[in-house]
Amino acid sequence: MKVSTTNLKKFKRKLKKTLDENRYVHTMGVMYTAACLAMRYECDISKAQTAGILHDCAKCIPDDTKVQLCRKYNIHMTDLEKSNPFLLHAKLGAFFAMHKYKVTDKEVISAILNHTTGKPDMSLLDKIIYVADYIEPGREKAPNLSEIRKLAFIDIDRAVYRILDDTLAYLEHSDGDVEPLTRKAYEYYRDYYNNLENHDLNGSADLKSAEHE
């Protein structure tokens, strides 16, 4: 997928009309951070830019309008989303990316759709947008931000796991509602790293045993 500079300029013009100033600045930060991560991990830069610039395209729609639009276009809403309609911006954003911004690439749509919750076994582009949304330069208050910014360019999977871990810890500490998909994503990456560590420990034990034979 190749997105021309002209298309990005068109996206910017549209977004300036629909996003408030802070959200627009954040969006540009995510787009540029996603492009940097894409270069680091040899992901398609055009896809990263497109998903980055459009990830919050539905963010500034009033919450009651988000619900109305989801009903109008038959977009499924969970009970948690109905009671916290700000969460719907990712689903609506994916819908708008397809129908308003004419994006047809399934990887880009998936990255927009899952950028707030994450999901188990994310694609590289999913992870890039998920992480870029957390670490872009305008972020200031996220937990362990400096450490995760460094980690993102060393091991993006571990960065994803740290973000999920910190997000769940924050929500549970503040009695916030946890999106089930976020918990599933956390459990997936937790189990992945637990299995990896157990494998390394078993391998070390086997090596020591062999050395003493």
PDB file of C-alpha atoms in Angstrom:
ATOM      1  CA  MET A   1       0.000   0.000   0.000  1.00  0.00           C
ATOM      2  CA  LYS A   2       1.371   3.380  -1.008  1.00  0.00           C
ATOM      3  CA  VAL A   3      -0.154   6.605   0.244  1.00  0.00           C
ATOM      4  CA  SER A   4       0.924   9.703  -1.634  1.00  0.00           C
ATOM      5  CA  THR A   5       1.889  12.951   0.023  1.00  0.00           C
ATOM      6  CA  THR A   6      -1.197  14.393  -1.657  1.00  0.00           C
ATOM      7  CA  ASN A   7      -3.457  11.880   0.113  1.00  0.00           C
ATOM      8  CA  LEU A   8      -1.864  12.612   3.472  1.00  0.00           C
ATOM      9  CA  LYS A   9      -2.439  16.309   2.883  1.00  0.00           C
ATOM     10  CA  LYS A  10      -6.099  15.576   2.099  1.00  0.00           C
ATOM     11  CA  PHE A  11      -6.414  13.576   5.307  1.00  0.00           C
ATOM     12  CA  LYS A  12      -4.849  16.437   7.266  1.00  0.00           C
ATOM     13  CA  ARG A  13      -7.265  18.977   5.803  1.00  0.00           C
ATOM     14  CA  LYS A  14     -10.269  16.841   6.709  1.00  0.00           C
ATOM     15  CA  LEU A  15      -8.980  16.099  10.192  1.00  0.00           C
ATOM     16  CA  LYS A  16      -8.349  19.763  10.941  1.00  0.00           C
ATOM     17  CA  LYS A  17     -12.083  20.275  10.489  1.00  0.00           C
ATOM     18  CA  THR A  18     -13.167  17.379  12.713  1.00  0.00           C
ATOM     19  CA  LEU A  19     -10.557  17.244  15.505  1.00  0.00           C
ATOM     20  CA  ASP A  20      -9.845  19.803  18.190  1.00  0.00           C
ATOM     21  CA  GLU A  21      -6.359  21.308  18.301  1.00  0.00           C
ATOM     22  CA  ASN A  22      -4.962  19.017  20.999  1.00  0.00           C
ATOM     23  CA  ARG A  23      -6.280  15.903  19.284  1.00  0.00           C
ATOM     24  CA  TYR A  24      -4.884  17.022  15.936  1.00  0.00           C
ATOM     25  CA  VAL A  25      -1.430  17.590  17.455  1.00  0.00           C
ATOM     26  CA  HIS A  26      -1.621  14.150  19.091  1.00  0.00           C
ATOM     27  CA  THR A  27      -2.624  12.611  15.758  1.00  0.00           C
ATOM     28  CA  MET A  28       0.383  14.102  13.991  1.00  0.00           C
ATOM     29  CA  GLY A  29       2.599  12.811  16.793  1.00  0.00           C
ATOM     30  CA  VAL A  30       1.217   9.300  16.408  1.00  0.00           C
ATOM     31  CA  MET A  31       1.652   9.391  12.626  1.00  0.00           C
ATOM     32  CA  TYR A  32       5.312  10.429  12.854  1.00  0.00           C
ATOM     33  CA  THR A  33       6.072   8.007  15.693  1.00  0.00           C
ATOM     34  CA  ALA A  34       4.408   5.178  13.761  1.00  0.00           C
ATOM     35  CA  ALA A  35       6.554   5.995  10.728  1.00  0.00           C
ATOM     36  CA  CYS A  36       9.701   5.849  12.893  1.00  0.00           C
ATOM     37  CA  LEU A  37       8.693   2.490  14.370  1.00  0.00           C
ATOM     38  CA  ALA A  38       7.864   1.192  10.889  1.00  0.00           C
ATOM     39  CA  MET A  39      11.372   2.091   9.713  1.00  0.00           C
ATOM     40  CA  ARG A  40      12.877   0.393  12.770  1.00  0.00           C
ATOM     41  CA  TYR A  41      10.933  -2.844  12.301  1.00  0.00           C
ATOM     42  CA  GLU A  42      10.792  -2.859   8.483  1.00  0.00           C
ATOM     43  CA  CYS A  43       7.028  -2.446   8.310  1.00  0.00           C
ATOM     44  CA  ASP A  44       5.296  -0.652   5.428  1.00  0.00           C
ATOM     45  CA  ILE A  45       5.804   3.039   6.210  1.00  0.00           C
ATOM     46  CA  SER A  46       2.795   4.159   4.154  1.00  0.00           C
ATOM     47  CA  LYS A  47       0.505   1.834   6.089  1.00  0.00           C
ATOM     48  CA  ALA A  48       1.910   3.091   9.380  1.00  0.00           C
ATOM     49  CA  GLN A  49       1.391   6.710   8.348  1.00  0.00           C
ATOM     50  CA  THR A  50      -2.166   6.052   7.190  1.00  0.00           C
ATOM     51  CA  ALA A  51      -3.192   4.149  10.320  1.00  0.00           C
ATOM     52  CA  GLY A  52      -1.444   6.727  12.490  1.00  0.00           C
ATOM     53  CA  ILE A  53      -3.095   9.758  10.949  1.00  0.00           C
ATOM     54  CA  LEU A  54      -6.568   8.174  10.969  1.00  0.00           C
ATOM     55  CA  HIS A  55      -6.495   6.287  14.271  1.00  0.00           C
ATOM     56  CA  ASP A  56      -8.462   8.993  16.143  1.00  0.00           C
ATOM     57  CA  CYS A  57     -10.505  10.340  13.229  1.00  0.00           C
ATOM     58  CA  ALA A  58     -13.750   9.709  15.178  1.00  0.00           C
ATOM     59  CA  LYS A  59     -12.429  10.775  18.586  1.00  0.00           C
ATOM     60  CA  CYS A  60     -14.034  14.229  18.781  1.00  0.00           C
ATOM     61  CA  ILE A  61     -17.549  13.156  17.840  1.00  0.00           C
ATOM     62  CA  PRO A  62     -19.884  13.716  20.837  1.00  0.00           C
ATOM     63  CA  ASP A  63     -20.492  10.510  22.770  1.00  0.00           C
ATOM     64  CA  ASP A  64     -24.246  10.414  22.174  1.00  0.00           C
ATOM     65  CA  THR A  65     -23.598  10.850  18.454  1.00  0.00           C
ATOM     66  CA  LYS A  66     -21.110   7.975  18.542  1.00  0.00           C
ATOM     67  CA  VAL A  67     -23.860   5.706  19.855  1.00  0.00           C
ATOM     68  CA  GLN A  68     -26.344   6.967  17.260  1.00  0.00           C
ATOM     69  CA  LEU A  69     -23.879   6.390  14.427  1.00  0.00           C
ATOM     70  CA  CYS A  70     -23.085   2.870  15.609  1.00  0.00           C
ATOM     71  CA  ARG A  71     -26.791   2.062  15.629  1.00  0.00           C
ATOM     72  CA  LYS A  72     -27.279   3.677  12.219  1.00  0.00           C
ATOM     73  CA  TYR A  73     -24.462   1.687  10.605  1.00  0.00           C
ATOM     74  CA  ASN A  74     -25.059  -1.551  12.565  1.00  0.00           C
ATOM     75  CA  ILE A  75     -21.720  -1.388  14.353  1.00  0.00           C
ATOM     76  CA  HIS A  76     -21.802  -3.788  17.296  1.00  0.00           C
ATOM     77  CA  MET A  77     -21.517  -2.203  20.740  1.00  0.00           C
ATOM     78  CA  THR A  78     -20.636  -4.097  23.906  1.00  0.00           C
ATOM     79  CA  ASP A  79     -22.359  -3.259  27.180  1.00  0.00           C
ATOM     80  CA  LEU A  80     -19.140  -1.595  28.344  1.00  0.00           C
ATOM     81  CA  GLU A  81     -19.048   0.565  25.210  1.00  0.00           C
ATOM     82  CA  LYS A  82     -22.674   1.563  25.636  1.00  0.00           C
ATOM     83  CA  SER A  83     -21.953   2.765  29.162  1.00  0.00           C
ATOM     84  CA  ASN A  84     -18.603   4.316  28.133  1.00  0.00           C
ATOM     85  CA  PRO A  85     -19.255   5.528  24.580  1.00  0.00           C
ATOM     86  CA  PHE A  86     -15.898   7.298  24.319  1.00  0.00           C
ATOM     87  CA  LEU A  87     -14.524   3.791  23.719  1.00  0.00           C
ATOM     88  CA  LEU A  88     -16.458   3.613  20.446  1.00  0.00           C
ATOM     89  CA  HIS A  89     -14.106   5.964  18.612  1.00  0.00           C
ATOM     90  CA  ALA A  90     -11.870   3.085  17.499  1.00  0.00           C
ATOM     91  CA  LYS A  91     -14.721   1.148  15.885  1.00  0.00           C
ATOM     92  CA  LEU A  92     -16.154   4.281  14.324  1.00  0.00           C
ATOM     93  CA  GLY A  93     -12.687   5.334  13.240  1.00  0.00           C
ATOM     94  CA  ALA A  94     -12.193   2.062  11.387  1.00  0.00           C
ATOM     95  CA  PHE A  95     -15.612   2.508   9.751  1.00  0.00           C
ATOM     96  CA  PHE A  96     -14.820   6.094   8.719  1.00  0.00           C
ATOM     97  CA  ALA A  97     -11.403   5.062   7.415  1.00  0.00           C
ATOM     98  CA  MET A  98     -13.136   2.692   5.014  1.00  0.00           C
ATOM     99  CA  HIS A  99     -16.138   4.776   4.019  1.00  0.00           C
ATOM    100  CA  LYS A 100     -15.041   8.400   4.432  1.00  0.00           C
ATOM    101  CA  TYR A 101     -11.317   8.192   3.753  1.00  0.00           C
ATOM    102  CA  LYS A 102     -11.575   5.276   1.287  1.00  0.00           C
ATOM    103  CA  VAL A 103      -8.961   3.066   2.928  1.00  0.00           C
ATOM    104  CA  THR A 104      -9.191  -0.527   1.689  1.00  0.00           C
ATOM    105  CA  ASP A 105      -6.147  -2.118   3.328  1.00  0.00           C
ATOM    106  CA  LYS A 106      -7.268  -4.622   5.968  1.00  0.00           C
ATOM    107  CA  GLU A 107      -4.096  -4.258   8.046  1.00  0.00           C
ATOM    108  CA  VAL A 108      -4.609  -0.513   8.336  1.00  0.00           C
ATOM    109  CA  ILE A 109      -8.255  -0.970   9.325  1.00  0.00           C
ATOM    110  CA  SER A 110      -7.264  -3.544  11.960  1.00  0.00           C
ATOM    111  CA  ALA A 111      -4.633  -1.217  13.435  1.00  0.00           C
ATOM    112  CA  ILE A 112      -7.185   1.590  13.759  1.00  0.00           C
ATOM    113  CA  LEU A 113      -9.808  -0.761  15.187  1.00  0.00           C
ATOM    114  CA  ASN A 114      -7.525  -2.187  17.885  1.00  0.00           C
ATOM    115  CA  HIS A 115      -5.425   0.823  18.850  1.00  0.00           C
ATOM    116  CA  THR A 116      -7.167   1.416  22.198  1.00  0.00           C
ATOM    117  CA  THR A 117      -7.732  -2.123  23.475  1.00  0.00           C
ATOM    118  CA  GLY A 118      -5.050  -4.133  21.792  1.00  0.00           C
ATOM    119  CA  LYS A 119      -5.851  -7.769  21.060  1.00  0.00           C
ATOM    120  CA  PRO A 120      -4.170 -11.174  21.342  1.00  0.00           C
ATOM    121  CA  ASP A 121      -1.508 -11.911  18.709  1.00  0.00           C
ATOM    122  CA  MET A 122      -1.415  -8.460  17.141  1.00  0.00           C
ATOM    123  CA  SER A 123       0.122  -7.909  13.724  1.00  0.00           C
ATOM    124  CA  LEU A 124       3.254  -5.794  13.483  1.00  0.00           C
ATOM    125  CA  LEU A 125       1.215  -2.823  12.248  1.00  0.00           C
ATOM    126  CA  ASP A 126      -1.306  -3.311  15.090  1.00  0.00           C
ATOM    127  CA  LYS A 127       1.575  -3.155  17.567  1.00  0.00           C
ATOM    128  CA  ILE A 128       3.167  -0.129  15.939  1.00  0.00           C
ATOM    129  CA  ILE A 129      -0.021   1.949  16.168  1.00  0.00           C
ATOM    130  CA  TYR A 130      -0.832   0.687  19.669  1.00  0.00           C
ATOM    131  CA  VAL A 131       2.631   1.662  20.907  1.00  0.00           C
ATOM    132  CA  ALA A 132       2.855   4.918  18.921  1.00  0.00           C
ATOM    133  CA  ASP A 133      -0.420   6.076  20.470  1.00  0.00           C
ATOM    134  CA  TYR A 134       1.135   5.593  23.920  1.00  0.00           C
ATOM    135  CA  ILE A 135       4.622   7.027  23.375  1.00  0.00           C
ATOM    136  CA  GLU A 136       4.166   9.880  20.871  1.00  0.00           C
ATOM    137  CA  PRO A 137       6.058  13.052  21.896  1.00  0.00           C
ATOM    138  CA  GLY A 138       3.011  14.885  23.243  1.00  0.00           C
ATOM    139  CA  ARG A 139       2.294  12.244  25.875  1.00  0.00           C
ATOM    140  CA  GLU A 140       3.373  13.288  29.351  1.00  0.00           C
ATOM    141  CA  LYS A 141       1.408  11.415  32.031  1.00  0.00           C
ATOM    142  CA  ALA A 142       1.474   7.750  31.002  1.00  0.00           C
ATOM    143  CA  PRO A 143       3.149   5.400  33.528  1.00  0.00           C
ATOM    144  CA  ASN A 144       6.798   4.438  32.882  1.00  0.00           C
ATOM    145  CA  LEU A 145       6.771   6.531  29.718  1.00  0.00           C
ATOM    146  CA  SER A 146      10.513   7.134  29.429  1.00  0.00           C
ATOM    147  CA  GLU A 147      11.322   3.448  29.872  1.00  0.00           C
ATOM    148  CA  ILE A 148       8.670   2.318  27.396  1.00  0.00           C
ATOM    149  CA  ARG A 149       9.820   4.854  24.795  1.00  0.00           C
ATOM    150  CA  LYS A 150      13.287   3.287  24.891  1.00  0.00           C
ATOM    151  CA  LEU A 151      11.902  -0.244  24.911  1.00  0.00           C
ATOM    152  CA  ALA A 152       9.667   0.433  21.898  1.00  0.00           C
ATOM    153  CA  PHE A 153      12.714   0.725  19.633  1.00  0.00           C
ATOM    154  CA  ILE A 154      14.444  -2.324  21.125  1.00  0.00           C
ATOM    155  CA  ASP A 155      11.663  -4.921  21.487  1.00  0.00           C
ATOM    156  CA  ILE A 156       8.193  -3.848  20.401  1.00  0.00           C
ATOM    157  CA  ASP A 157       6.542  -6.986  21.810  1.00  0.00           C
ATOM    158  CA  ARG A 158       7.857  -6.243  25.277  1.00  0.00           C
ATOM    159  CA  ALA A 159       6.744  -2.638  24.869  1.00  0.00           C
ATOM    160  CA  VAL A 160       3.221  -3.851  24.058  1.00  0.00           C
ATOM    161  CA  TYR A 161       3.265  -6.119  27.115  1.00  0.00           C
ATOM    162  CA  ARG A 162       4.457  -3.302  29.401  1.00  0.00           C
ATOM    163  CA  ILE A 163       1.762  -0.947  28.120  1.00  0.00           C
ATOM    164  CA  LEU A 164      -0.945  -3.570  28.641  1.00  0.00           C
ATOM    165  CA  ASP A 165       0.390  -4.353  32.118  1.00  0.00           C
ATOM    166  CA  ASP A 166       0.534  -0.685  33.127  1.00  0.00           C
ATOM    167  CA  THR A 167      -2.895   0.017  31.635  1.00  0.00           C
ATOM    168  CA  LEU A 168      -4.539  -2.815  33.573  1.00  0.00           C
ATOM    169  CA  ALA A 169      -2.759  -1.814  36.783  1.00  0.00           C
ATOM    170  CA  TYR A 170      -3.952   1.773  36.394  1.00  0.00           C
ATOM    171  CA  LEU A 171      -7.556   0.793  35.636  1.00  0.00           C
ATOM    172  CA  GLU A 172      -7.729  -1.683  38.513  1.00  0.00           C
ATOM    173  CA  HIS A 173      -6.179   0.815  40.940  1.00  0.00           C
ATOM    174  CA  SER A 174      -8.645   3.522  39.905  1.00  0.00           C
ATOM    175  CA  ASP A 175     -11.639   1.130  39.814  1.00  0.00           C
ATOM    176  CA  GLY A 176     -11.987   1.758  36.088  1.00  0.00           C
ATOM    177  CA  ASP A 177     -13.765  -0.611  33.732  1.00  0.00           C
ATOM    178  CA  VAL A 178     -11.472  -2.996  31.864  1.00  0.00           C
ATOM    179  CA  GLU A 179     -12.327  -3.820  28.268  1.00  0.00           C
ATOM    180  CA  PRO A 180     -12.364  -7.666  27.993  1.00  0.00           C
ATOM    181  CA  LEU A 181     -10.243  -7.542  24.833  1.00  0.00           C
ATOM    182  CA  THR A 182      -7.540  -5.640  26.715  1.00  0.00           C
ATOM    183  CA  ARG A 183      -7.434  -8.322  29.396  1.00  0.00           C
ATOM    184  CA  LYS A 184      -7.260 -11.052  26.747  1.00  0.00           C
ATOM    185  CA  ALA A 185      -4.412  -9.204  25.039  1.00  0.00           C
ATOM    186  CA  TYR A 186      -2.555  -8.882  28.344  1.00  0.00           C
ATOM    187  CA  GLU A 187      -3.024 -12.574  29.148  1.00  0.00           C
ATOM    188  CA  TYR A 188      -1.804 -13.548  25.682  1.00  0.00           C
ATOM    189  CA  TYR A 189       1.463 -11.603  25.987  1.00  0.00           C
ATOM    190  CA  ARG A 190       1.918 -12.559  29.648  1.00  0.00           C
ATOM    191  CA  ASP A 191       1.645 -16.251  28.746  1.00  0.00           C
ATOM    192  CA  TYR A 192       3.932 -15.740  25.761  1.00  0.00           C
ATOM    193  CA  TYR A 193       6.705 -14.312  27.915  1.00  0.00           C
ATOM    194  CA  ASN A 194       6.144 -16.796  30.746  1.00  0.00           C
ATOM    195  CA  ASN A 195       6.493 -19.660  28.276  1.00  0.00           C
ATOM    196  CA  LEU A 196       9.576 -18.030  26.775  1.00  0.00           C
ATOM    197  CA  GLU A 197      11.205 -17.618  30.185  1.00  0.00           C
ATOM    198  CA  ASN A 198      10.368 -21.205  31.177  1.00  0.00           C
ATOM    199  CA  HIS A 199      11.870 -22.433  27.922  1.00  0.00           C
ATOM    200  CA  ASP A 200      15.058 -20.460  28.590  1.00  0.00           C
ATOM    201  CA  LEU A 201      15.257 -21.811  32.153  1.00  0.00           C
ATOM    202  CA  ASN A 202      14.761 -25.398  30.969  1.00  0.00           C
ATOM    203  CA  GLY A 203      17.359 -24.889  28.290  1.00  0.00           C
ATOM    204  CA  SER A 204      19.870 -23.598  30.836  1.00  0.00           C
ATOM    205  CA  ALA A 205      19.143 -26.539  33.151  1.00  0.00           C
ATOM    206  CA  ASP A 206      19.633 -29.020  30.300  1.00  0.00           C
ATOM    207  CA  LEU A 207      22.930 -27.355  29.389  1.00  0.00           C
ATOM    208  CA  LYS A 208      24.225 -27.513  32.973  1.00  0.00           C
ATOM    209  CA  SER A 209      23.174 -31.159  33.207  1.00  0.00           C
ATOM    210  CA  ALA A 210      25.022 -31.973  30.010  1.00  0.00           C
ATOM    211  CA  GLU A 211      28.152 -30.197  31.258  1.00  0.00           C
ATOM    212  CA  HIS A 212      28.243 -32.430  34.353  1.00  0.00           C
ATOM    213  CA  GLU A 213      27.823 -35.704  32.493  1.00  0.00           C
TER     214      GLU A 213
END
